[in-house]
Coordinates of C-alpha atoms in Angstrom, one line a residue:
M148 CA 20.7 7.0 -13.5
A149 CA 21.2 10.0 -15.9
G150 CA 23.8 9.4 -18.6
A151 CA 23.7 5.6 -18.3
P152 CA 23.3 3.6 -21.5
V153 CA 19.7 2.6 -22.2
K154 CA 19.3 -1.1 -21.7
P155 CA 16.5 -3.1 -23.5
T156 CA 13.6 -4.1 -21.2
P157 CA 13.7 -7.8 -20.4
L158 CA 10.6 -9.6 -21.8
L159 CA 10.2 -11.9 -18.8
K160 CA 8.2 -14.2 -21.0
D161 CA 9.0 -17.2 -18.8
E162 CA 8.5 -15.3 -15.6
L163 CA 5.2 -13.5 -16.1
D164 CA 1.6 -14.7 -16.5
I165 CA -1.3 -12.5 -17.8
V166 CA -4.5 -13.0 -15.8
I167 CA -7.8 -12.1 -17.4
P168 CA -11.3 -12.4 -15.8
T169 CA -14.1 -12.7 -18.3
I170 CA -17.7 -13.7 -19.1
R171 CA -17.4 -13.4 -22.9
N172 CA -15.3 -14.4 -25.9
L173 CA -11.9 -12.8 -25.8
D174 CA -11.8 -11.1 -29.2
F175 CA -10.1 -8.2 -27.6
L176 CA -6.9 -10.2 -27.5
E177 CA -6.5 -9.7 -31.3
M178 CA -5.5 -6.0 -30.6
W179 CA -3.0 -7.2 -27.9
R180 CA -1.6 -10.0 -30.0
P181 CA 1.8 -8.3 -30.8
F182 CA 2.4 -7.8 -27.1
F183 CA 0.7 -10.8 -25.4
E184 CA 1.2 -13.7 -27.8
Q185 CA 4.5 -14.8 -26.4
Y186 CA 3.1 -14.9 -22.8
H187 CA 1.1 -17.5 -20.9
L188 CA -2.5 -16.5 -20.2
I189 CA -4.6 -17.6 -17.2
I190 CA -8.2 -16.9 -18.0
V191 CA -10.7 -17.0 -15.1
Q192 CA -14.2 -17.5 -16.5
D193 CA -16.9 -15.9 -14.3
G194 CA -20.6 -16.7 -14.3
D195 CA -22.1 -19.8 -16.0
P196 CA -19.4 -22.5 -16.2
S197 CA -21.3 -24.3 -19.0
K198 CA -20.9 -21.4 -21.3
T199 CA -18.0 -21.8 -23.8
I200 CA -15.5 -19.0 -23.9
K201 CA -13.7 -18.6 -27.2
V202 CA -10.0 -17.6 -27.2
P203 CA -8.3 -16.5 -30.5
E204 CA -5.9 -19.0 -32.1
G205 CA -2.3 -18.8 -31.3
F206 CA -2.4 -17.9 -27.6
D207 CA -0.9 -20.2 -24.9
Y208 CA -3.5 -20.3 -22.1
E209 CA -5.3 -22.2 -19.4
L210 CA -8.9 -21.5 -18.7
Y211 CA -10.6 -22.0 -15.3
N212 CA -14.3 -21.8 -14.6
R213 CA -16.3 -22.1 -11.4
N214 CA -16.3 -25.9 -11.6
D215 CA -12.5 -25.9 -11.8
I216 CA -12.1 -23.6 -8.9
N217 CA -14.4 -25.8 -6.8
R218 CA -12.4 -28.9 -7.9
I219 CA -9.0 -27.4 -7.1
L220 CA -9.8 -25.6 -3.9
G221 CA -12.6 -27.8 -2.5
P222 CA -14.3 -26.2 0.6
K223 CA -11.8 -23.3 0.4
A224 CA -13.4 -22.3 -2.9
S225 CA -15.8 -20.2 -0.8
C226 CA -13.2 -17.4 -0.6
I227 CA -13.3 -16.8 -4.4
S228 CA -16.0 -14.4 -5.5
F229 CA -18.7 -15.4 -8.0
K230 CA -20.3 -13.1 -10.6
D231 CA -17.7 -10.5 -9.9
S232 CA -14.3 -9.7 -11.5
A233 CA -12.8 -10.4 -8.1
C234 CA -12.6 -14.0 -9.3
R235 CA -9.4 -13.0 -11.1
C236 CA -7.4 -13.5 -7.9
F237 CA -7.8 -17.3 -8.3
G238 CA -5.5 -16.8 -11.3
Y239 CA -2.9 -15.2 -9.1
M240 CA -3.1 -18.2 -6.8
V241 CA -2.6 -20.9 -9.4
S242 CA 0.1 -19.1 -11.3
K243 CA 3.7 -20.4 -10.8
K244 CA 5.4 -17.2 -12.2
K245 CA 7.2 -14.5 -10.5
Y246 CA 5.2 -11.6 -12.0
I247 CA 1.5 -11.1 -12.8
F248 CA -0.2 -8.6 -15.2
T249 CA -3.9 -8.4 -15.1
I250 CA -6.2 -6.6 -17.5
D251 CA -10.0 -6.4 -18.1
D252 CA -11.5 -7.6 -21.4
D253 CA -12.8 -4.1 -22.2
C254 CA -9.4 -2.6 -22.3
F255 CA -7.5 -2.0 -25.5
V256 CA -4.2 -0.7 -26.7
A257 CA -3.9 3.0 -26.2
K258 CA -1.7 5.4 -28.2
D259 CA 0.8 7.9 -26.8
P260 CA 0.8 11.6 -27.9
S261 CA 2.9 10.6 -31.0
D262 CA 0.2 8.2 -32.1
K263 CA 2.4 5.2 -31.3
D264 CA 0.8 2.1 -29.8
I265 CA 1.6 1.8 -26.1
N266 CA 3.2 -1.5 -25.0
A267 CA 1.6 -1.5 -21.5
L268 CA 3.2 -4.8 -20.5
E269 CA 6.7 -3.5 -21.3
Q270 CA 6.2 -0.4 -19.2
H271 CA 4.8 -2.4 -16.3
I272 CA 7.9 -4.6 -16.4
K273 CA 10.1 -1.5 -16.4
N274 CA 8.3 -0.2 -13.3
L275 CA 8.6 -3.5 -11.4
L276 CA 12.3 -4.0 -12.3
S277 CA 13.4 -0.6 -11.2
P278 CA 13.4 0.4 -7.5
A279 CA 10.8 2.5 -5.7
T280 CA 11.3 5.5 -3.4
P281 CA 8.5 5.5 -0.8
H282 CA 10.5 7.0 2.0
F283 CA 11.3 10.4 0.3
F284 CA 9.5 12.0 -2.6
N285 CA 11.6 12.9 -5.7
T286 CA 10.1 16.0 -7.4
L287 CA 11.2 14.7 -10.8
Y288 CA 9.0 11.6 -10.1
D289 CA 10.8 8.4 -11.1
P290 CA 14.5 9.1 -10.7
Y291 CA 15.5 5.9 -12.5
R292 CA 14.0 6.9 -15.8
E293 CA 16.3 7.9 -18.6
G294 CA 17.0 11.6 -18.5
A295 CA 16.1 11.9 -14.8
D296 CA 17.9 11.6 -11.5
F297 CA 17.6 12.4 -7.8
V298 CA 17.2 16.2 -7.2
R299 CA 19.3 18.3 -4.9
G300 CA 18.5 17.6 -1.3
Y301 CA 17.6 14.0 -1.8
P302 CA 19.3 11.9 0.9
F303 CA 22.1 9.8 -0.6
S304 CA 21.4 7.0 1.9
L305 CA 17.9 6.5 0.3
R306 CA 18.9 6.7 -3.3
E307 CA 19.3 2.9 -3.7
G308 CA 15.5 2.6 -3.3
V309 CA 13.5 -0.5 -2.3
P310 CA 12.0 -3.3 -4.3
T311 CA 8.9 -2.5 -6.3
A312 CA 6.0 -4.8 -5.4
V313 CA 3.1 -3.2 -7.5
S314 CA 2.9 -1.2 -10.8
H315 CA -0.5 0.5 -11.1
G316 CA -1.4 1.7 -14.6
L317 CA -3.9 4.3 -15.7
W318 CA -6.6 4.6 -18.4
L319 CA -7.5 6.9 -21.4
N320 CA -11.1 7.4 -22.5
I321 CA -13.4 6.1 -19.8
P322 CA -12.1 7.1 -16.3
D323 CA -12.4 4.7 -13.4
Y324 CA -15.2 6.5 -11.6
D325 CA -17.6 5.4 -8.9
A326 CA -21.3 5.4 -9.7
P327 CA -22.2 8.8 -8.3
T328 CA -19.5 10.5 -10.3
Q329 CA -20.5 8.5 -13.4
L330 CA -24.0 9.8 -12.9
V331 CA -23.0 13.5 -12.7
K332 CA -20.3 13.2 -15.4
P333 CA -21.8 10.8 -18.0
R334 CA -19.9 12.2 -20.9
E335 CA -16.6 12.9 -19.3
R336 CA -13.6 11.2 -20.9
N337 CA -9.9 11.3 -20.0
S338 CA -7.7 12.4 -22.8
R339 CA -4.8 13.7 -20.6
Y340 CA -1.7 11.6 -21.0
V341 CA 0.9 12.4 -18.3
D342 CA 4.3 11.0 -19.1
A343 CA 5.2 10.2 -15.5
V344 CA 5.6 7.3 -13.0
L345 CA 5.8 8.0 -9.3
T346 CA 6.2 6.0 -6.1
I347 CA 3.2 6.4 -3.7
P348 CA 4.8 7.7 -0.4
K349 CA 4.9 5.4 2.7
G350 CA 1.9 6.0 4.9
T351 CA -0.4 7.0 2.0
L352 CA -3.2 4.8 0.7
F353 CA -4.5 4.9 -2.9
P354 CA -7.5 3.5 -4.8
M355 CA -6.2 0.5 -6.7
C356 CA -7.8 -0.4 -10.0
G357 CA -7.5 -4.0 -11.2
M358 CA -8.0 -3.4 -14.9
N359 CA -4.4 -2.4 -15.7
L360 CA -2.2 -3.8 -12.9
A361 CA 1.1 -5.7 -12.5
F362 CA 2.8 -7.0 -9.4
N363 CA 5.7 -9.1 -8.2
R364 CA 3.8 -12.2 -7.1
E365 CA 6.8 -13.6 -5.2
L366 CA 6.9 -10.4 -3.1
I367 CA 3.2 -9.4 -2.5
G368 CA 1.1 -12.2 -4.1
P369 CA -0.6 -13.5 -0.9
A370 CA -1.9 -10.1 -0.1
M371 CA -3.6 -9.6 -3.6
Y372 CA -6.9 -11.1 -2.4
F373 CA -9.8 -9.3 -4.0
G374 CA -12.2 -10.1 -1.2
L375 CA -15.7 -11.4 -1.1
M376 CA -17.7 -9.6 -3.7
G377 CA -20.6 -10.1 -6.1
D378 CA -23.1 -13.0 -5.8
G379 CA -24.3 -13.6 -2.3
Q380 CA -22.4 -10.6 -0.9
P381 CA -23.8 -7.1 0.0
I382 CA -21.1 -5.3 -2.0
G383 CA -19.3 -5.3 -5.3
R384 CA -16.8 -3.2 -7.2
Y385 CA -14.6 -2.8 -4.1
D386 CA -12.6 -5.9 -4.8
D387 CA -9.5 -4.2 -6.1
M388 CA -9.9 -1.3 -3.6
W389 CA -9.8 -3.8 -0.8
A390 CA -6.7 -5.5 -2.2
G391 CA -5.0 -2.2 -2.7
W392 CA -5.5 -1.0 0.9
C393 CA -4.2 -4.3 2.3
V394 CA -1.3 -4.4 -0.1
K395 CA -0.2 -0.9 0.7
V396 CA -0.3 -1.3 4.4
I397 CA 1.8 -4.5 4.1
C398 CA 4.2 -3.0 1.6
D399 CA 4.8 -0.1 4.0
H400 CA 5.4 -2.5 6.8
L401 CA 7.8 -4.8 4.9
G402 CA 9.6 -1.9 3.2
W403 CA 8.5 -2.3 -0.5
G404 CA 7.2 0.2 -3.0
V405 CA 4.1 0.8 -5.1
K406 CA 4.2 2.8 -8.3
T407 CA 1.4 4.5 -10.3
G408 CA 1.3 6.4 -13.6
L409 CA 2.4 4.9 -16.9
P410 CA 1.4 2.7 -18.7
Y411 CA -2.0 3.8 -20.1
I412 CA -4.6 1.5 -21.6
W413 CA -7.7 2.5 -23.6
H414 CA -10.8 1.7 -21.4
S415 CA -13.5 1.3 -24.0
K416 CA -16.7 0.6 -22.1
A417 CA -18.5 2.5 -19.4
S418 CA -20.5 0.2 -17.2
N419 CA -24.0 1.1 -16.2
P420 CA -23.9 3.6 -13.3
F421 CA -27.2 2.5 -11.9
V422 CA -26.1 -1.1 -11.8
N423 CA -22.8 0.1 -10.3
L424 CA -24.6 2.2 -7.7
K425 CA -26.5 -0.9 -6.5
K426 CA -23.2 -2.8 -6.1
E427 CA -21.3 0.1 -4.5
Y428 CA -24.0 1.5 -2.3
K429 CA -22.8 0.1 1.0
G430 CA -19.2 0.5 0.1
I431 CA -19.6 4.2 -0.4
F432 CA -20.7 4.4 3.3
W433 CA -18.3 1.7 4.6
Q434 CA -15.3 3.3 3.0
E435 CA -15.5 6.2 5.4
E436 CA -14.9 3.6 8.2
I437 CA -12.5 1.4 6.2
I438 CA -10.0 4.0 5.2
P439 CA -9.4 5.4 8.6
F440 CA -9.1 1.8 9.8
F441 CA -6.3 1.1 7.3
Q442 CA -4.7 4.5 8.0
S443 CA -4.4 3.5 11.7
V444 CA -3.1 0.0 11.2
V445 CA 0.2 -0.8 12.8
L446 CA 1.5 -4.3 12.2
P447 CA 3.7 -5.8 14.9
K448 CA 7.4 -6.4 14.1
E449 CA 6.8 -10.1 14.4
C450 CA 4.9 -10.0 11.1
T451 CA 7.9 -10.7 8.8
T452 CA 6.1 -12.3 5.9
V453 CA 3.1 -11.3 3.8
Q454 CA 1.1 -14.3 5.1
K455 CA 1.7 -13.2 8.7
C456 CA 0.8 -9.6 8.0
Y457 CA -2.3 -10.7 6.2
I458 CA -3.5 -13.0 9.0
E459 CA -2.8 -10.1 11.5
L460 CA -4.9 -7.8 9.2
S461 CA -7.7 -10.4 9.2
K462 CA -7.8 -10.3 13.0
L463 CA -7.9 -6.5 13.0
V464 CA -10.7 -6.5 10.4
K465 CA -12.7 -8.7 12.6
E466 CA -12.1 -6.7 15.7
K467 CA -12.4 -3.1 14.3
L468 CA -14.7 -3.5 11.3
G469 CA -16.8 -6.3 12.5
P470 CA -18.9 -3.9 14.5
V471 CA -19.6 -1.9 11.4
D472 CA -21.4 -4.8 9.7
P473 CA -21.4 -8.6 10.0
Y474 CA -20.1 -8.7 6.4
F475 CA -16.6 -7.9 7.8
L476 CA -16.7 -10.9 10.1
K477 CA -17.3 -13.0 7.0
L478 CA -14.6 -11.2 5.1
S479 CA -12.0 -11.7 7.9
E480 CA -12.7 -15.4 7.8
A481 CA -12.4 -15.5 4.0
M482 CA -9.0 -13.7 4.3
V483 CA -7.8 -16.6 6.5
T484 CA -9.2 -19.1 4.0
W485 CA -7.4 -17.4 1.2
I486 CA -4.1 -17.6 2.9
E487 CA -4.6 -21.3 3.7
A488 CA -5.5 -22.0 0.1
W489 CA -2.6 -20.0 -1.2
D490 CA -0.1 -21.8 1.0
E491 CA -1.6 -25.2 0.1
L492 CA -1.4 -24.6 -3.6
N493 CA 2.0 -23.0 -3.5
S494 CA 3.9 -25.3 -1.2
A495 CA 2.6 -28.8 -2.0
G496 CA 4.3 -29.2 -5.4
E497 CA 3.1 -29.2 -8.9
D498 CA 0.5 -31.9 -8.4
S499 CA -1.6 -29.5 -6.2
N500 CA -2.3 -27.4 -9.2
V501 CA -4.2 -29.5 -11.8
P502 CA -4.4 -27.2 -14.9
A503 CA -7.8 -26.9 -16.5
K504 CA -8.2 -28.2 -20.0
K505 CA -8.1 -25.7 -22.9

């Protein structure tokens, strides 16, 4: 609230894991060392499991490759994508922490307009620890920030806000564009820094990007499934989109909030638009069916947990999107498998999660 003393942001070093999907050596961590070194990293290696991934000295981490995923999940490993960054959601599943921050290995520390390094993780923690306001839009954006408050006309009954489940960060330099937009704007770069965080209103979907994302795993973790993508699938690069649509519908149903805006990271590498177009091609058509589907979803009041909501969503995906393409029948089954694997790993005690060797 305005006028209140500024409290230091809790570090949450014992309550937060950083999840990184990768196919290469993690030299990018050197730039993040001042911000990440005190946290535990969960690295999910995609692609060839025989390849050695090098991690800079001094980081506390566990590294999982495809062999580890198969060993830990057994037949249920089929729900984890291969040769796609969607494999990162395995890290969410094996984490035992309350919060998750996930970042791509081509993302670096950005600078704010005063040329100061941005501590993205600190801002995500601020977002997650302060309430969200999805039921009524505050025109000064986040009313809980220092120097802001609720504007005249904002209902007092809603000023307490709701728990924040997701903090969605943005990017400077390379925008998160789809392939057609990349092709027509190959040199476009984002240099616009907007010093704002806002709650996405209830009933409004958004395109979630997984390269700079944090969430309350205890609240929304079971819905953070990045789908079936990549190798053996007819689609890629819609993994975070899918998770975002599912998460938002469930957050709206259960009364939680999703924030977007700060923090920014520096996205350093534009992927090949022609390769991306091949991966996205069907998704570009399908999203015209998928988005109206999610906009029309009404979850029954009996769905009182994330797992129950997600299983109900899987049934609706099968019923409503199955006729669009057989892929969605396969995806609906994978959604159920994901929940089963999540519950097994997160209710059977510590022995169920055998950590990979460093």
